CSV table of C-alpha atoms in Angstrom, one decimal:
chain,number,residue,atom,x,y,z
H,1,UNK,CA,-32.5,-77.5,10.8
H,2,UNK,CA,-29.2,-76.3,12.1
H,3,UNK,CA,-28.3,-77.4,15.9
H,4,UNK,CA,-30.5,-75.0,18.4
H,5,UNK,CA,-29.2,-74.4,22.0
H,6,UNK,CA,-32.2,-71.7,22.3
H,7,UNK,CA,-32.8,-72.9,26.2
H,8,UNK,CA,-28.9,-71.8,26.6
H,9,UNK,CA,-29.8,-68.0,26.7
H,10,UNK,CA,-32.9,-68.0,28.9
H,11,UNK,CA,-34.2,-68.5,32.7
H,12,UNK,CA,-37.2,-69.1,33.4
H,13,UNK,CA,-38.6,-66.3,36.1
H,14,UNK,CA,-39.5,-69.2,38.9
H,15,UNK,CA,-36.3,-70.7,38.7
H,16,UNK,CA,-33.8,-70.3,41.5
H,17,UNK,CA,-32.9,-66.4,42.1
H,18,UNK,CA,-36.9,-65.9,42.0
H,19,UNK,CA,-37.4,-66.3,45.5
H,20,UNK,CA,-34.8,-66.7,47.4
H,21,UNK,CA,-37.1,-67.2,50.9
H,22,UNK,CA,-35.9,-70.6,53.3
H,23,UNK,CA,-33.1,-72.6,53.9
H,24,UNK,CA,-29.6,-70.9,53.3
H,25,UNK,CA,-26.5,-72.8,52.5
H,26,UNK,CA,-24.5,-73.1,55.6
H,27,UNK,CA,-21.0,-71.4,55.3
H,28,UNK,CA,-17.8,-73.5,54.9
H,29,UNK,CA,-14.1,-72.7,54.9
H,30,UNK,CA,-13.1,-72.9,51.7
H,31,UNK,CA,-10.8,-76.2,51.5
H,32,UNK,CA,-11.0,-79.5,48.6
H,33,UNK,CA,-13.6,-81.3,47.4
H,34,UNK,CA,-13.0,-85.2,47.5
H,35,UNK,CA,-16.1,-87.4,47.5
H,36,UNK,CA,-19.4,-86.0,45.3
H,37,UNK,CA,-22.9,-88.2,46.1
H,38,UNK,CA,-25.0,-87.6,42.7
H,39,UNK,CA,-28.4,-89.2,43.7
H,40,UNK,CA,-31.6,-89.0,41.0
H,41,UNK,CA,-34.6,-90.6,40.6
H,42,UNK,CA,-33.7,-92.3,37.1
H,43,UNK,CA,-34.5,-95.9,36.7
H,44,UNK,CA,-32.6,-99.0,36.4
H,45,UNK,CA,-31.2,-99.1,32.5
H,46,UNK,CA,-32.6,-95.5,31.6
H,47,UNK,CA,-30.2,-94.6,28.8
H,48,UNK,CA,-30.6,-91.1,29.5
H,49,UNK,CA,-29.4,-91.5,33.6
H,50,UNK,CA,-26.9,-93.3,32.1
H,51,UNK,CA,-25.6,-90.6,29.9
H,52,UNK,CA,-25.9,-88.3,33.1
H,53,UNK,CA,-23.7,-90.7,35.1
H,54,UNK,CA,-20.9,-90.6,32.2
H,55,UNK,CA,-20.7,-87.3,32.7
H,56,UNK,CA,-20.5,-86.9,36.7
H,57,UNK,CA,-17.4,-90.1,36.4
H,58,UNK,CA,-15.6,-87.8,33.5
H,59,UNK,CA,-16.0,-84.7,35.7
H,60,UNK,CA,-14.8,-86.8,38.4
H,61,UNK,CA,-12.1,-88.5,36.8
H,62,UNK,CA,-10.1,-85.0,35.6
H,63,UNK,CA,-11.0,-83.0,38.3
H,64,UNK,CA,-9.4,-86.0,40.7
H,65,UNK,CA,-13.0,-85.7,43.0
H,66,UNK,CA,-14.3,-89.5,43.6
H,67,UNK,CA,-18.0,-90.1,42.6
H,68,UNK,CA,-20.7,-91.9,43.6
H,69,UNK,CA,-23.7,-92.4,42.0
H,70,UNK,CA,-27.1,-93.7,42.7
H,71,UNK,CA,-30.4,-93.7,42.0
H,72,UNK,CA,-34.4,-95.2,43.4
H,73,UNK,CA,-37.1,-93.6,40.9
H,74,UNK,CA,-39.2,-93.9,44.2
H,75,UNK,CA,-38.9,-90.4,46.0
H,76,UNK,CA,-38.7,-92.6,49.3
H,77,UNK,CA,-35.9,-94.6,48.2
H,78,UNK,CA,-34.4,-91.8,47.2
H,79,UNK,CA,-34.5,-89.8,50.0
H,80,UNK,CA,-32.8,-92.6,51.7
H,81,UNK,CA,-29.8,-92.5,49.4
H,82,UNK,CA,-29.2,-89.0,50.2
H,83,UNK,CA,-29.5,-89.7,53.6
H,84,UNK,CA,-26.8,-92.2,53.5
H,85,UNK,CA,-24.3,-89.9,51.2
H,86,UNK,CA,-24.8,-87.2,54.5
H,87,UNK,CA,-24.1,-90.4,56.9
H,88,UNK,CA,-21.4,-90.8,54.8
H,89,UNK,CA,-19.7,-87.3,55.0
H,90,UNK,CA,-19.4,-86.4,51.2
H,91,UNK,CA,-18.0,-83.1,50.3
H,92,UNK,CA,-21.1,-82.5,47.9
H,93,UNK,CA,-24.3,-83.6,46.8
H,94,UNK,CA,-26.1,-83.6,43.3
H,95,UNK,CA,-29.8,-84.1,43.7
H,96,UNK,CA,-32.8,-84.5,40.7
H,97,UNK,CA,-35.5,-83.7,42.4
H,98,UNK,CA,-38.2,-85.2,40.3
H,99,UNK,CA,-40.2,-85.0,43.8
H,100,UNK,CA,-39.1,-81.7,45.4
H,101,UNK,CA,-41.2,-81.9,48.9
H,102,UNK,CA,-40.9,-85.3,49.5
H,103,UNK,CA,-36.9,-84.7,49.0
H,104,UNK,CA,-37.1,-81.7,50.9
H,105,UNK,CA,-36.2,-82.8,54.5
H,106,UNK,CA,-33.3,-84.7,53.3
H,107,UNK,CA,-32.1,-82.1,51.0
H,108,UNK,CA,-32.4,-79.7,53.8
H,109,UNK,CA,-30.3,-82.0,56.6
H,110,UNK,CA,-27.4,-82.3,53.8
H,111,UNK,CA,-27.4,-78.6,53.9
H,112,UNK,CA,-27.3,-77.5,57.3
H,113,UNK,CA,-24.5,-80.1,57.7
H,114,UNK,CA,-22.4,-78.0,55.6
H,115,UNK,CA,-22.7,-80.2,52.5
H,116,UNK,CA,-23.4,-77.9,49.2
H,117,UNK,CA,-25.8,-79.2,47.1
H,118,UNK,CA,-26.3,-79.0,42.9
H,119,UNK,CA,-29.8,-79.7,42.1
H,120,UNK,CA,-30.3,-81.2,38.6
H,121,UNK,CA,-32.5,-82.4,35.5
H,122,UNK,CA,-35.9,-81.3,38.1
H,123,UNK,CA,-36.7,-78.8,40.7
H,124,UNK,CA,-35.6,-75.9,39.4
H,125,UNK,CA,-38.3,-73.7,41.0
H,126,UNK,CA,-37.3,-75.3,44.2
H,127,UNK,CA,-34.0,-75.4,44.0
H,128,UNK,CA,-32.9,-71.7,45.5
H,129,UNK,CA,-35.4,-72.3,48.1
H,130,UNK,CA,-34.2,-75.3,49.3
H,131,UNK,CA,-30.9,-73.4,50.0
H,132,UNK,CA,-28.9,-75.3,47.2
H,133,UNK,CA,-26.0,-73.3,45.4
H,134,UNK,CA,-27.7,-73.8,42.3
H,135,UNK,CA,-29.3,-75.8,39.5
H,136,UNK,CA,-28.2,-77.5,36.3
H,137,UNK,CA,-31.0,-78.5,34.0
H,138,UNK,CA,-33.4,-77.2,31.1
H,139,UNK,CA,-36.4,-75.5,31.6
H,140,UNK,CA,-39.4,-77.8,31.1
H,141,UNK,CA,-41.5,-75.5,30.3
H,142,UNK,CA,-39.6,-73.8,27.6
H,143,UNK,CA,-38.6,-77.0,26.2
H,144,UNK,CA,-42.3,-78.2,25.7
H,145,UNK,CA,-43.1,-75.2,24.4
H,146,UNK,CA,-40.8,-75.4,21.9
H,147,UNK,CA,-41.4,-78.6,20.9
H,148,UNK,CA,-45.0,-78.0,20.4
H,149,UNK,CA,-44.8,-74.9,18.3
H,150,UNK,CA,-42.3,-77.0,15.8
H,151,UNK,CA,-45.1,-79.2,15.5
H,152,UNK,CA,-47.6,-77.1,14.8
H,153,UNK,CA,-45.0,-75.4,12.4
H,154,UNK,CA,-45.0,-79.2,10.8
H,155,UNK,CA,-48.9,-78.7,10.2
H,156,UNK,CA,-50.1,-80.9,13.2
H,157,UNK,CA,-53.4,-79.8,14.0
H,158,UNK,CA,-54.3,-82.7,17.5
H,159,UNK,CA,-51.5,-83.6,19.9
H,160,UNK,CA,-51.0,-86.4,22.2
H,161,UNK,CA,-48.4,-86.1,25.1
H,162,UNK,CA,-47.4,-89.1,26.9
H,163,UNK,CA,-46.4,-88.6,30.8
H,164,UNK,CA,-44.2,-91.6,31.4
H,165,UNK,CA,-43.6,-91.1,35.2
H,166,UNK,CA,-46.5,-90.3,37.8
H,167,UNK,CA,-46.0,-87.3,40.0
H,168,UNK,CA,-43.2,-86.1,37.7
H,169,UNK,CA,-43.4,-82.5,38.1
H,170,UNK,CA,-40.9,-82.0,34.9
H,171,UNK,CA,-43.1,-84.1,32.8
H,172,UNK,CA,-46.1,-82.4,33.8
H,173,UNK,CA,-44.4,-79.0,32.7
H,174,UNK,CA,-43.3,-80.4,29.8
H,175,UNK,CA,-46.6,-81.6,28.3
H,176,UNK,CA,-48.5,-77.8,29.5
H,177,UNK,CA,-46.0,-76.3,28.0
H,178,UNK,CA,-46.1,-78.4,24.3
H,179,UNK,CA,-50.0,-77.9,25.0
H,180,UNK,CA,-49.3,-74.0,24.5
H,181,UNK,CA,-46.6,-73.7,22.2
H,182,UNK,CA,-48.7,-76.0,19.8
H,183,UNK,CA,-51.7,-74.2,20.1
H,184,UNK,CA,-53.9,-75.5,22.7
H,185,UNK,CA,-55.4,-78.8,21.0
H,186,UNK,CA,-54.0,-81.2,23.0
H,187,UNK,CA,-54.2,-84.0,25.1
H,188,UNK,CA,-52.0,-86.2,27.9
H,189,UNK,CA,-51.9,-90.1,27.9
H,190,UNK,CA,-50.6,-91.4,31.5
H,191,UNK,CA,-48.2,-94.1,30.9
H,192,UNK,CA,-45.7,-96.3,32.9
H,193,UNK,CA,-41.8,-96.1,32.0
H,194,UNK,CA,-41.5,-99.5,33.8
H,195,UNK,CA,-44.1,-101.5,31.8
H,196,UNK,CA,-42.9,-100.7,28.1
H,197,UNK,CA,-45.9,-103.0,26.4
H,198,UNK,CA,-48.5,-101.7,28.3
H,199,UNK,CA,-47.6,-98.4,27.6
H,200,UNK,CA,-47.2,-99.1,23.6
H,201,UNK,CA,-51.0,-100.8,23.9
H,202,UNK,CA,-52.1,-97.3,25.9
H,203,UNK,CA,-50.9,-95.3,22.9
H,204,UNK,CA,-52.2,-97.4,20.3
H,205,UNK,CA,-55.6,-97.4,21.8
H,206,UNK,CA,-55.5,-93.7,22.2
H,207,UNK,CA,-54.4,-93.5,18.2
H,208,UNK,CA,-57.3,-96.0,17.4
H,209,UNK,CA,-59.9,-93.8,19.8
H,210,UNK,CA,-59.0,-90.7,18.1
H,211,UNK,CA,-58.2,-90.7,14.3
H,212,UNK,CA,-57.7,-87.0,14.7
H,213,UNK,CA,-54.6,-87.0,16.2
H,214,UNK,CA,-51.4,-86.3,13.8
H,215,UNK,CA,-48.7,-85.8,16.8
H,216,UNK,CA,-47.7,-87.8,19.0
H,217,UNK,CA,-45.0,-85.7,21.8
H,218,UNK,CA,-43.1,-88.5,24.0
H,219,UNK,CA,-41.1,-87.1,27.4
H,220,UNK,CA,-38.5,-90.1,27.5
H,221,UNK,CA,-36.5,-92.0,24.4
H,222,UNK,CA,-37.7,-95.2,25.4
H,223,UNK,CA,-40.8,-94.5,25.3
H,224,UNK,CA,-40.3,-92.8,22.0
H,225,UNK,CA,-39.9,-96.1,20.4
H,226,UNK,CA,-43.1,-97.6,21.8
H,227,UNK,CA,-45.2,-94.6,20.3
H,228,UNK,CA,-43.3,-95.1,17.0
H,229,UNK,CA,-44.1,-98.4,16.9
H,230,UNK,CA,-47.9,-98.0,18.3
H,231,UNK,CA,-48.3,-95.5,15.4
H,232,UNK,CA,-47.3,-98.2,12.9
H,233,UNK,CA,-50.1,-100.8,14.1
H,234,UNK,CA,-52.5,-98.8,14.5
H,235,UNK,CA,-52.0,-97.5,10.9
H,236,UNK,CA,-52.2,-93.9,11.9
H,237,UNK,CA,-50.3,-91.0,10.2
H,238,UNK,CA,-49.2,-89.5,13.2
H,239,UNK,CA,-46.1,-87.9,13.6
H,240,UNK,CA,-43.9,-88.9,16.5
H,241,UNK,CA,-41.2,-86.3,18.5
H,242,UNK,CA,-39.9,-87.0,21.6
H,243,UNK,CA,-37.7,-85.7,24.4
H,244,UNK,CA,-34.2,-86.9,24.5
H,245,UNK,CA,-31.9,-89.1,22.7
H,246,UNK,CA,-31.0,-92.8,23.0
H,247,UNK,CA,-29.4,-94.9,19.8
H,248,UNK,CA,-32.9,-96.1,18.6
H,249,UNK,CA,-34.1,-92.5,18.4
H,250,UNK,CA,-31.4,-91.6,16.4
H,251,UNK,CA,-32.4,-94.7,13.9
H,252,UNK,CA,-35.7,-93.8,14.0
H,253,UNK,CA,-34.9,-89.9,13.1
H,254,UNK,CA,-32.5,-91.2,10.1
H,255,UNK,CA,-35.4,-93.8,8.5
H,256,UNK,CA,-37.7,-91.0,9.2
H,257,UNK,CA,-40.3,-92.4,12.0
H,258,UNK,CA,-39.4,-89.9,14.0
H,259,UNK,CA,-39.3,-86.1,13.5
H,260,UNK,CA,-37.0,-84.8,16.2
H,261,UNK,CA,-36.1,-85.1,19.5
H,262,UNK,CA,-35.4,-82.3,22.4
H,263,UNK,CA,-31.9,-82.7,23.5
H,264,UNK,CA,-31.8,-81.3,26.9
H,265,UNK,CA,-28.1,-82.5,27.1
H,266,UNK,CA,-27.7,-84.3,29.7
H,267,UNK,CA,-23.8,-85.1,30.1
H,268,UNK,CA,-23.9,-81.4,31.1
H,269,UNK,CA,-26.1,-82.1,33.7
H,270,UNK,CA,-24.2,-84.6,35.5
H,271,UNK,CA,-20.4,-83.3,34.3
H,272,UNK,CA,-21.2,-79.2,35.4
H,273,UNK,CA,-22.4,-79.6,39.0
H,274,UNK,CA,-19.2,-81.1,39.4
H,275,UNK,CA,-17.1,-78.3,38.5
H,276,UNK,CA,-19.5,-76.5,40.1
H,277,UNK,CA,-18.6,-78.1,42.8
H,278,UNK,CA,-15.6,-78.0,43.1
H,279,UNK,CA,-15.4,-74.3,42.5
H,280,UNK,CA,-17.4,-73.5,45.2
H,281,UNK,CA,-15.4,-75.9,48.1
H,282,UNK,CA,-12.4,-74.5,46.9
H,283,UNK,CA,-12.6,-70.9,46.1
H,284,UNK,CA,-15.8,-70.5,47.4
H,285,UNK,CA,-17.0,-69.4,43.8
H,286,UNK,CA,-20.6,-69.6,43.1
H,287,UNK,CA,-22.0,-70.2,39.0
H,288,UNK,CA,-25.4,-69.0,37.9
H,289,UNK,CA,-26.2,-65.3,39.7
H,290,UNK,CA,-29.1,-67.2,41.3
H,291,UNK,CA,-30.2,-68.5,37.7
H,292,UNK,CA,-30.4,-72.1,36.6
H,293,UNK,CA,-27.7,-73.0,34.1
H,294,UNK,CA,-29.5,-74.0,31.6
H,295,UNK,CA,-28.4,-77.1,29.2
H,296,UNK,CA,-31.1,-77.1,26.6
H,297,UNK,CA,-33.5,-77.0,24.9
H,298,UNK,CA,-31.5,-78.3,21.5
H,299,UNK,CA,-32.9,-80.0,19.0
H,300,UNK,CA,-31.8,-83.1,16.7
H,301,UNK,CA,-33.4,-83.8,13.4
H,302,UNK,CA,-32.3,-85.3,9.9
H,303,UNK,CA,-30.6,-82.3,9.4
H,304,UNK,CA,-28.2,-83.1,11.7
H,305,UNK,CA,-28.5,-86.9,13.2
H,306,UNK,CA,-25.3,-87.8,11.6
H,307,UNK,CA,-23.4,-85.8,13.5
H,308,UNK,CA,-24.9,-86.3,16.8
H,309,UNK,CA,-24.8,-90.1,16.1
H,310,UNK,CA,-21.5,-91.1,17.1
H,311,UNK,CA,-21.8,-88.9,20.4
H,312,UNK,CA,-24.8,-91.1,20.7
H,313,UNK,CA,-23.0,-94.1,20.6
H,314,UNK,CA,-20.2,-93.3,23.4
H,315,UNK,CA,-22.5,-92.0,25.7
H,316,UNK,CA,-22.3,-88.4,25.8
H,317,UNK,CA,-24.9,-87.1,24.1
């Protein structure tokens, strides 16, 4: 199936715009933008975060703007980080905001100390509110239900969705909206990013507890890997999607052990707030009308892995 940026054309009606009630951005001269903080809650290693940092350094790197980023998947931790970048006096902030109301009082401070904010990859509903200038991102929602209606297009009739990060709103939104794009017969497996085997001997038991289940929908590329592999020991015929890209998903996609993964682009999403950025400090521009900019959903299969594969490979995709 040809390349699909379907998630490029639409908004989802909770997204920032929707209610533009709380914090407002506090007004700044227009003058340069030198120092960005990008602070998410990926994880240590997490090929896609590392993808999304690529993209912030390029932006970075042409646009002449020095960038820092960091990350604590713990919303504490990372709350702290963004409290140091607004110690710090950065010109701008990029925030995923896996956790929006536990990052909400930090988020808020950066603000009303006149640093503009780019939320990213989560929060979109909360984004506006929060009083950032806008939000970078997919919608989750749209994205699951997209994947789950190409499964149930494949003939998958039971489908498993594993949540690899507790309290993830994102995830959550993910998996309810592959539940009704696919059709409604479907369940969620709660599993922990940080403890790969456990999670693969969490899928298999589910597989082995359930013959029924044909589809198995993962929400992270590493992850993906583990349910391909659980599928294979538990002798089940389920088929395996997942969200995002990494180079084993790509191998697994070629050999056919995977059927596709949802490429919510993620270079975009640390490369764009950037600009965005910059833009804004300088001419006091402003991108979105009050609308996420949305960076997927797209989707990678065999009909075109081979292309995507190299991009794969040098980080960007």
């Amino acid at each position: 199936m040809p390349w699909l940026a379907a998630g490029a054309v639409l908004a989802a009606c909770s997204g920032p715009g929707a209610d533009t009630a709380g914090t407002t951005q506090t007004p700044v001269a227009a003058g340069t933008l030198e120092s960005v903080a990008v602070v998410t809650h990926g994880t240590a290693g997490d090929a896609f975060w590392n993808v999304v940092k690529n993209g912030a350094e390029a932006a970075g790197e042409r646009l002449g703007v020095r960038v820092d980023y960091t990350s604590d998947g713990d919303p504490g931790g990372q709350s702290k980080l963004i409290d140091n970048a607004i110690a710090q006096g950065v010109d701008g902030l990029v925030v995923s905001m896996a956790n929006p109301e536990a990052l909400r009082p930090s988020v808020e401070r950066a603000i009303a100390s006149g640093i503009p904010v780019v939320t990213i990859n989560s929060g979109e509903a909360d984004s506006a509110r929060f009083g950032a200038i806008g939000h970078v991102g997919q919608s989750e929602r749209l994205a699951g239900e997209s994947a789950g209606r190409r499964l149930a297009e494949a003939g998958k009739t039971k489908l498993l969705c594993v949540i690899h990060e507790a309290g993830n709103i994102g995830a959550n939104e993910r998996c309810g909206g592959a539940t009704n794009g696919f059709g409604g017969n479907a369940t969620t497996l709660q599993v922990d990013i940080n403890n790969p085997t456990d999670a693969q001997a969490r899928i298999k038991g589910a597989l082995e507890a359930d013959r029924s289940i044909d589809a198995v929908l993962t929400l992270n590329s590493q992850i993906a890997a583990r349910a391909v592999d659980a599928v294979s020991e538990s002798s089940s015929q389920a088929a395996v999607a997942t969200f995002d890209l990494n180079t084993d998903v790509v191998e697994a996609i070629r050999s056919g052990r995977l059927l596709f993964a949802v490429d919510q682009q993620q270079y975009e999403q640390g490369y764009l707030p950037i600009v965005m950025l910059q833009l804004y400090r300088t001419n006091l521009n402003s991108v979105g009308g009050g609308l996420p900019v949305q960076t997927g959903p797209a989707f990678v299969d065999d009909g075109n892995v081979d292309a995507i594969a190299p991009l794969v490979g040098q980080g960007t995709r």
